[in-house]
PDB file of C-alpha atoms in Angstrom:
ATOM      1  CA  MET A  17      73.830  94.405  66.165  1.00 53.00           C
ATOM      2  CA  VAL A  18      76.795  96.501  65.147  1.00 67.00           C
ATOM      3  CA  ASP A  19      76.444 100.199  65.097  1.00 76.00           C
ATOM      4  CA  THR A  20      76.895 101.728  61.488  1.00 87.00           C
ATOM      5  CA  PHE A  21      80.008 103.903  61.431  1.00 90.00           C
ATOM      6  CA  ARG A  22      79.407 107.575  60.424  1.00 92.00           C
ATOM      7  CA  TYR A  23      82.244 109.687  59.224  1.00 95.00           C
ATOM      8  CA  VAL A  24      81.897 113.006  60.909  1.00 96.00           C
ATOM      9  CA  ARG A  25      83.984 115.479  58.906  1.00 98.00           C
ATOM     10  CA  LEU A  26      85.178 118.836  60.002  1.00 98.00           C
ATOM     11  CA  GLU A  27      83.091 121.636  58.243  1.00 98.00           C
ATOM     12  CA  LYS A  28      84.729 125.011  57.800  1.00 98.00           C
ATOM     13  CA  ASP A  29      81.298 126.812  58.139  1.00 98.00           C
ATOM     14  CA  ASP A  30      80.628 125.082  61.542  1.00 98.00           C
ATOM     15  CA  ALA A  31      84.096 124.850  63.245  1.00 99.00           C
ATOM     16  CA  ALA A  32      85.588 126.978  65.791  1.00 99.00           C
ATOM     17  CA  CYS A  33      89.158 126.866  67.061  1.00 99.00           C
ATOM     18  CA  LEU A  34      89.936 127.013  70.776  1.00 99.00           C
ATOM     19  CA  LEU A  35      93.464 127.578  71.987  1.00 98.00           C
ATOM     20  CA  VAL A  36      93.591 126.836  75.639  1.00 98.00           C
ATOM     21  CA  ASP A  37      96.389 127.892  77.919  1.00 98.00           C
ATOM     22  CA  HIS A  38      99.311 128.128  75.495  1.00 98.00           C
ATOM     23  CA  GLN A  39     101.143 130.114  78.233  1.00 98.00           C
ATOM     24  CA  SER A  40     104.777 130.741  78.834  1.00 96.00           C
ATOM     25  CA  GLY A  41     105.136 128.784  82.036  1.00 96.00           C
ATOM     26  CA  LEU A  42     102.898 125.861  81.145  1.00 96.00           C
ATOM     27  CA  ILE A  43     104.834 125.378  77.732  1.00 96.00           C
ATOM     28  CA  SER A  44     107.949 124.908  79.531  1.00 95.00           C
ATOM     29  CA  LEU A  45     106.319 121.762  80.816  1.00 96.00           C
ATOM     30  CA  VAL A  46     106.043 120.171  77.367  1.00 98.00           C
ATOM     31  CA  GLN A  47     108.330 117.452  76.842  1.00 98.00           C
ATOM     32  CA  ASP A  48     106.615 115.142  74.387  1.00 98.00           C
ATOM     33  CA  PHE A  49     107.725 117.534  71.558  1.00 97.00           C
ATOM     34  CA  SER A  50     110.916 119.455  71.001  1.00 97.00           C
ATOM     35  CA  PRO A  51     110.314 123.264  71.578  1.00 96.00           C
ATOM     36  CA  GLY A  52     110.759 124.331  67.997  1.00 96.00           C
ATOM     37  CA  GLU A  53     108.542 121.575  66.781  1.00 97.00           C
ATOM     38  CA  PHE A  54     105.970 122.275  69.292  1.00 98.00           C
ATOM     39  CA  LYS A  55     105.972 126.114  68.361  1.00 97.00           C
ATOM     40  CA  ASN A  56     105.690 125.239  64.724  1.00 98.00           C
ATOM     41  CA  ASN A  57     102.695 123.011  65.287  1.00 98.00           C
ATOM     42  CA  VAL A  58     100.719 125.579  67.393  1.00 98.00           C
ATOM     43  CA  LEU A  59     101.385 128.470  64.984  1.00 98.00           C
ATOM     44  CA  ALA A  60     100.467 126.233  61.961  1.00 98.00           C
ATOM     45  CA  LEU A  61      97.188 125.486  63.669  1.00 98.00           C
ATOM     46  CA  GLY A  62      96.600 129.142  64.162  1.00 98.00           C
ATOM     47  CA  ALA A  63      97.285 129.724  60.564  1.00 98.00           C
ATOM     48  CA  THR A  64      95.106 127.058  59.587  1.00 98.00           C
ATOM     49  CA  ALA A  65      92.206 128.759  61.714  1.00 98.00           C
ATOM     50  CA  LYS A  66      93.091 132.081  59.953  1.00 98.00           C
ATOM     51  CA  TYR A  67      93.079 130.533  56.492  1.00 98.00           C
ATOM     52  CA  PHE A  68      89.572 129.083  56.863  1.00 98.00           C
ATOM     53  CA  ASN A  69      88.327 132.186  58.804  1.00 98.00           C
ATOM     54  CA  LEU A  70      87.300 129.936  61.758  1.00 98.00           C
ATOM     55  CA  PRO A  71      86.133 131.665  64.854  1.00 98.00           C
ATOM     56  CA  THR A  72      89.024 131.435  67.217  1.00 98.00           C
ATOM     57  CA  ILE A  73      89.038 131.820  70.938  1.00 98.00           C
ATOM     58  CA  LEU A  74      92.278 132.361  73.144  1.00 98.00           C
ATOM     59  CA  THR A  75      92.118 131.670  76.862  1.00 98.00           C
ATOM     60  CA  THR A  76      94.565 131.370  79.704  1.00 98.00           C
ATOM     61  CA  SER A  77      94.406 130.326  83.346  1.00 97.00           C
ATOM     62  CA  PHE A  78      95.743 132.183  86.341  1.00 96.00           C
ATOM     63  CA  GLU A  79      98.308 134.276  84.439  1.00 94.00           C
ATOM     64  CA  GLN A  80      99.489 136.035  87.484  1.00 91.00           C
ATOM     65  CA  GLY A  81     100.623 132.621  88.916  1.00 92.00           C
ATOM     66  CA  PRO A  82     103.166 130.313  87.599  1.00 93.00           C
ATOM     67  CA  ASN A  83     101.120 129.568  84.355  1.00 96.00           C
ATOM     68  CA  GLY A  84     102.445 132.745  82.934  1.00 96.00           C
ATOM     69  CA  PRO A  85     101.201 134.821  80.064  1.00 97.00           C
ATOM     70  CA  LEU A  86      99.905 133.719  76.729  1.00 97.00           C
ATOM     71  CA  VAL A  87     102.821 133.301  74.452  1.00 97.00           C
ATOM     72  CA  PRO A  88     103.027 136.458  72.330  1.00 97.00           C
ATOM     73  CA  GLU A  89     103.001 134.891  68.956  1.00 97.00           C
ATOM     74  CA  LEU A  90      99.429 133.665  69.365  1.00 97.00           C
ATOM     75  CA  LYS A  91      98.185 137.043  70.276  1.00 96.00           C
ATOM     76  CA  GLU A  92      99.876 138.482  67.266  1.00 97.00           C
ATOM     77  CA  GLN A  93      98.259 135.972  65.186  1.00 98.00           C
ATOM     78  CA  PHE A  94      94.734 136.886  66.653  1.00 98.00           C
ATOM     79  CA  PRO A  95      94.745 140.362  67.835  1.00 97.00           C
ATOM     80  CA  ASP A  96      90.855 140.667  67.565  1.00 97.00           C
ATOM     81  CA  ALA A  97      89.971 137.231  68.903  1.00 98.00           C
ATOM     82  CA  PRO A  98      87.959 136.863  72.142  1.00 98.00           C
ATOM     83  CA  TYR A  99      90.703 136.395  74.861  1.00 98.00           C
ATOM     84  CA  ILE A 100      89.271 134.959  78.079  1.00 98.00           C
ATOM     85  CA  ALA A 101      91.937 135.156  80.842  1.00 98.00           C
ATOM     86  CA  ARG A 102      90.476 132.890  83.521  1.00 98.00           C
ATOM     87  CA  PRO A 103      91.055 133.914  87.163  1.00 96.00           C
ATOM     88  CA  GLY A 104      91.629 130.324  88.182  1.00 95.00           C
ATOM     89  CA  ASN A 105      89.449 127.844  86.611  1.00 97.00           C
ATOM     90  CA  ILE A 106      91.512 124.845  85.553  1.00 98.00           C
ATOM     91  CA  ASN A 107      88.856 123.494  83.291  1.00 98.00           C
ATOM     92  CA  ALA A 108      88.033 126.295  80.852  1.00 98.00           C
ATOM     93  CA  TRP A 109      84.580 124.940  80.620  1.00 98.00           C
ATOM     94  CA  ASP A 110      83.854 125.889  84.232  1.00 98.00           C
ATOM     95  CA  ASN A 111      84.412 129.509  83.135  1.00 98.00           C
ATOM     96  CA  GLU A 112      81.014 131.198  82.030  1.00 98.00           C
ATOM     97  CA  GLU A 113      82.656 133.850  79.963  1.00 98.00           C
ATOM     98  CA  PHE A 114      84.500 131.157  77.971  1.00 98.00           C
ATOM     99  CA  VAL A 115      81.511 128.922  77.576  1.00 98.00           C
ATOM    100  CA  GLU A 116      79.351 131.967  76.357  1.00 98.00           C
ATOM    101  CA  ALA A 117      82.234 132.900  73.818  1.00 98.00           C
ATOM    102  CA  VAL A 118      81.993 129.383  72.428  1.00 98.00           C
ATOM    103  CA  ARG A 119      78.075 129.680  72.071  1.00 98.00           C
ATOM    104  CA  GLN A 120      78.615 132.948  70.388  1.00 98.00           C
ATOM    105  CA  THR A 121      80.499 131.275  67.582  1.00 98.00           C
ATOM    106  CA  GLY A 122      77.245 129.536  66.799  1.00 98.00           C
ATOM    107  CA  CYS A 123      79.431 126.466  65.826  1.00 98.00           C
ATOM    108  CA  ARG A 124      78.814 122.841  66.747  1.00 98.00           C
ATOM    109  CA  GLN A 125      82.245 121.555  65.918  1.00 99.00           C
ATOM    110  CA  LEU A 126      85.210 122.536  68.260  1.00 99.00           C
ATOM    111  CA  ILE A 127      88.734 122.145  67.340  1.00 99.00           C
ATOM    112  CA  ILE A 128      90.872 122.262  70.582  1.00 99.00           C
ATOM    113  CA  ALA A 129      94.407 122.256  71.395  1.00 99.00           C
ATOM    114  CA  GLY A 130      96.518 123.348  74.563  1.00 98.00           C
ATOM    115  CA  VAL A 131      98.815 122.708  77.355  1.00 98.00           C
ATOM    116  CA  VAL A 132      98.695 120.476  78.982  1.00 98.00           C
ATOM    117  CA  THR A 133      97.006 117.546  77.158  1.00 98.00           C
ATOM    118  CA  GLU A 134      95.550 115.622  80.186  1.00 98.00           C
ATOM    119  CA  VAL A 135      94.084 118.759  81.823  1.00 98.00           C
ATOM    120  CA  CYS A 136      93.732 121.840  79.958  1.00 98.00           C
ATOM    121  CA  VAL A 137      92.720 119.951  76.680  1.00 98.00           C
ATOM    122  CA  ALA A 138      91.061 116.995  78.169  1.00 98.00           C
ATOM    123  CA  PHE A 139      88.842 118.706  80.690  1.00 98.00           C
ATOM    124  CA  PRO A 140      86.998 121.207  78.224  1.00 98.00           C
ATOM    125  CA  ALA A 141      86.968 118.555  75.547  1.00 99.00           C
ATOM    126  CA  LEU A 142      85.209 116.165  77.643  1.00 98.00           C
ATOM    127  CA  SER A 143      82.909 118.906  79.077  1.00 98.00           C
ATOM    128  CA  ALA A 144      82.059 120.057  75.444  1.00 99.00           C
ATOM    129  CA  ILE A 145      81.225 116.407  74.371  1.00 98.00           C
ATOM    130  CA  GLU A 146      78.779 116.275  77.398  1.00 98.00           C
ATOM    131  CA  ALA A 147      77.106 119.487  76.167  1.00 98.00           C
ATOM    132  CA  GLY A 148      76.658 118.138  72.816  1.00 98.00           C
ATOM    133  CA  TYR A 149      79.422 119.415  70.702  1.00 98.00           C
ATOM    134  CA  GLU A 150      81.472 117.551  68.245  1.00 98.00           C
ATOM    135  CA  VAL A 151      85.142 117.795  69.549  1.00 98.00           C
ATOM    136  CA  PHE A 152      88.183 117.453  67.507  1.00 99.00           C
ATOM    137  CA  VAL A 153      91.642 117.667  69.501  1.00 99.00           C
ATOM    138  CA  VAL A 154      94.756 118.615  67.679  1.00 99.00           C
ATOM    139  CA  THR A 155      97.250 116.096  69.007  1.00 98.00           C
ATOM    140  CA  ASP A 156     100.500 117.848  67.739  1.00 98.00           C
ATOM    141  CA  ALA A 157      99.388 121.341  68.922  1.00 98.00           C
ATOM    142  CA  SER A 158      98.850 120.005  72.445  1.00 98.00           C
ATOM    143  CA  GLY A 159     101.685 118.959  74.797  1.00 98.00           C
ATOM    144  CA  THR A 160     102.330 117.415  78.056  1.00 98.00           C
ATOM    145  CA  PHE A 161     105.054 115.889  80.255  1.00 98.00           C
ATOM    146  CA  ASN A 162     105.770 112.707  78.446  1.00 98.00           C
ATOM    147  CA  GLU A 163     104.338 110.058  75.930  1.00 97.00           C
ATOM    148  CA  VAL A 164     102.812 107.852  78.602  1.00 98.00           C
ATOM    149  CA  THR A 165     100.779 110.825  79.976  1.00 98.00           C
ATOM    150  CA  ARG A 166      99.759 112.005  76.487  1.00 98.00           C
ATOM    151  CA  HIS A 167      98.617 108.426  75.329  1.00 98.00           C
ATOM    152  CA  ALA A 168      96.551 108.134  78.530  1.00 98.00           C
ATOM    153  CA  ALA A 169      94.793 111.422  77.873  1.00 98.00           C
ATOM    154  CA  TRP A 170      94.261 110.602  74.138  1.00 98.00           C
ATOM    155  CA  ALA A 171      92.597 107.236  75.306  1.00 98.00           C
ATOM    156  CA  ARG A 172      90.445 108.953  77.721  1.00 98.00           C
ATOM    157  CA  MET A 173      89.179 111.531  75.313  1.00 98.00           C
ATOM    158  CA  SER A 174      88.790 108.920  72.426  1.00 98.00           C
ATOM    159  CA  ALA A 175      86.721 106.868  74.687  1.00 98.00           C
ATOM    160  CA  ALA A 176      84.374 109.668  75.002  1.00 98.00           C
ATOM    161  CA  GLY A 177      83.894 110.405  71.242  1.00 97.00           C
ATOM    162  CA  VAL A 178      86.675 112.963  70.949  1.00 98.00           C
ATOM    163  CA  GLN A 179      88.341 112.716  67.450  1.00 98.00           C
ATOM    164  CA  LEU A 180      92.248 112.979  67.360  1.00 98.00           C
ATOM    165  CA  MET A 181      93.856 114.621  64.540  1.00 98.00           C
ATOM    166  CA  ASN A 182      97.050 116.558  63.691  1.00 98.00           C
ATOM    167  CA  TRP A 183      96.923 120.064  62.247  1.00 98.00           C
ATOM    168  CA  PHE A 184      97.794 118.970  58.801  1.00 98.00           C
ATOM    169  CA  GLY A 185      94.948 116.665  58.856  1.00 98.00           C
ATOM    170  CA  VAL A 186      92.700 119.361  60.062  1.00 98.00           C
ATOM    171  CA  ALA A 187      93.802 121.677  57.220  1.00 98.00           C
ATOM    172  CA  CYS A 188      93.183 119.144  54.513  1.00 98.00           C
ATOM    173  CA  GLU A 189      89.795 117.968  55.931  1.00 98.00           C
ATOM    174  CA  LEU A 190      88.505 121.569  56.090  1.00 98.00           C
ATOM    175  CA  HIS A 191      89.848 122.176  52.523  1.00 98.00           C
ATOM    176  CA  ARG A 192      88.300 119.158  50.893  1.00 97.00           C
ATOM    177  CA  ASP A 193      89.629 119.637  47.284  1.00 97.00           C
ATOM    178  CA  TRP A 194      92.920 120.890  45.987  1.00 94.00           C
ATOM    179  CA  ARG A 195      90.968 122.809  43.170  1.00 95.00           C
ATOM    180  CA  ASN A 196      89.483 125.053  45.755  1.00 96.00           C
ATOM    181  CA  ASP A 197      92.605 126.901  46.190  1.00 96.00           C
ATOM    182  CA  ILE A 198      95.905 125.267  45.209  1.00 90.00           C
ATOM    183  CA  GLU A 199      98.260 128.203  46.001  1.00 90.00           C
ATOM    184  CA  GLY A 200      96.641 129.122  49.189  1.00 94.00           C
ATOM    185  CA  LEU A 201      96.708 125.764  50.698  1.00 95.00           C
ATOM    186  CA  GLY A 202     100.185 125.013  49.264  1.00 92.00           C
ATOM    187  CA  THR A 203     101.569 128.199  50.928  1.00 93.00           C
ATOM    188  CA  LEU A 204     100.005 127.208  54.360  1.00 96.00           C
ATOM    189  CA  LEU A 205     101.448 123.846  54.297  1.00 95.00           C
ATOM    190  CA  SER A 206     104.792 124.899  52.954  1.00 94.00           C
ATOM    191  CA  ASN A 207     105.104 127.684  55.534  1.00 95.00           C
ATOM    192  CA  HIS A 208     105.115 124.971  58.364  1.00 96.00           C
ATOM    193  CA  ILE A 209     106.492 121.812  56.618  1.00 94.00           C
ATOM    194  CA  PRO A 210     109.966 122.296  54.815  1.00 87.00           C
ATOM    195  CA  ASN A 211     109.662 119.327  52.766  1.00 86.00           C
ATOM    196  CA  TYR A 212     106.367 120.368  51.583  1.00 83.00           C
ATOM    197  CA  ARG A 213     107.955 123.469  50.345  1.00 79.00           C
ATOM    198  CA  ASN A 214     110.068 121.432  48.194  1.00 78.00           C
ATOM    199  CA  LEU A 215     107.032 119.667  46.759  1.00 73.00           C
ATOM    200  CA  MET A 216     105.308 123.045  45.867  1.00 76.00           C
ATOM    201  CA  THR A 217     108.537 124.563  44.316  1.00 78.00           C
ATOM    202  CA  SER A 218     108.585 121.253  41.988  1.00 71.00           C
ATOM    203  CA  TYR A 219     104.982 121.957  41.170  1.00 71.00           C
ATOM    204  CA  GLN A 220     105.407 125.614  40.378  1.00 72.00           C
ATOM    205  CA  ALA A 221     108.358 124.814  38.236  1.00 70.00           C
ATOM    206  CA  LEU A 222     106.472 122.408  36.092  1.00 67.00           C
ATOM    207  CA  ARG A 223     103.635 125.012  35.379  1.00 67.00           C
TER     208      ARG A 223
END
């Protein structure tokens, strides 16, 4: 008997955003995106979380070592968000303070992005699935050494039930309907997709 597919959608009232180990040292390892593209994607995901008022948690690993500090742009985006500087745990889910911060959100859906994909993203994503959460990994706001490594990580997570999305898909699924806020969503997309700005300019000119 074939199982019936169930479309599990992101729900803005039940989703939290976890930004894992976007640190200055680790980001230098990202080679599957250009530096400018990757920075834009990460900040676009952050802007999406802010737009939908999603509980957001920042975490880093071993800042005093080669991983380096959190990139300042994320700290500026989320000055009041929980910030868990893990002393050494590679898997963020092994850190009790981080897991408690996740619990405190009250959300059952976790949107996760980080560096590097096969470790800092995959490990907590798999752990969260095991703990009963619905997990959505943002592929273009997570980076690693090369495409071979990234596809292996995606396959491992997908096999465990993780949903793979990009930041644009996350924004649109959370929004549901353009009529909810045309200008708001249009501005969010335009700020991070140059071609979308052209689309919105044309729309505004016709109004």
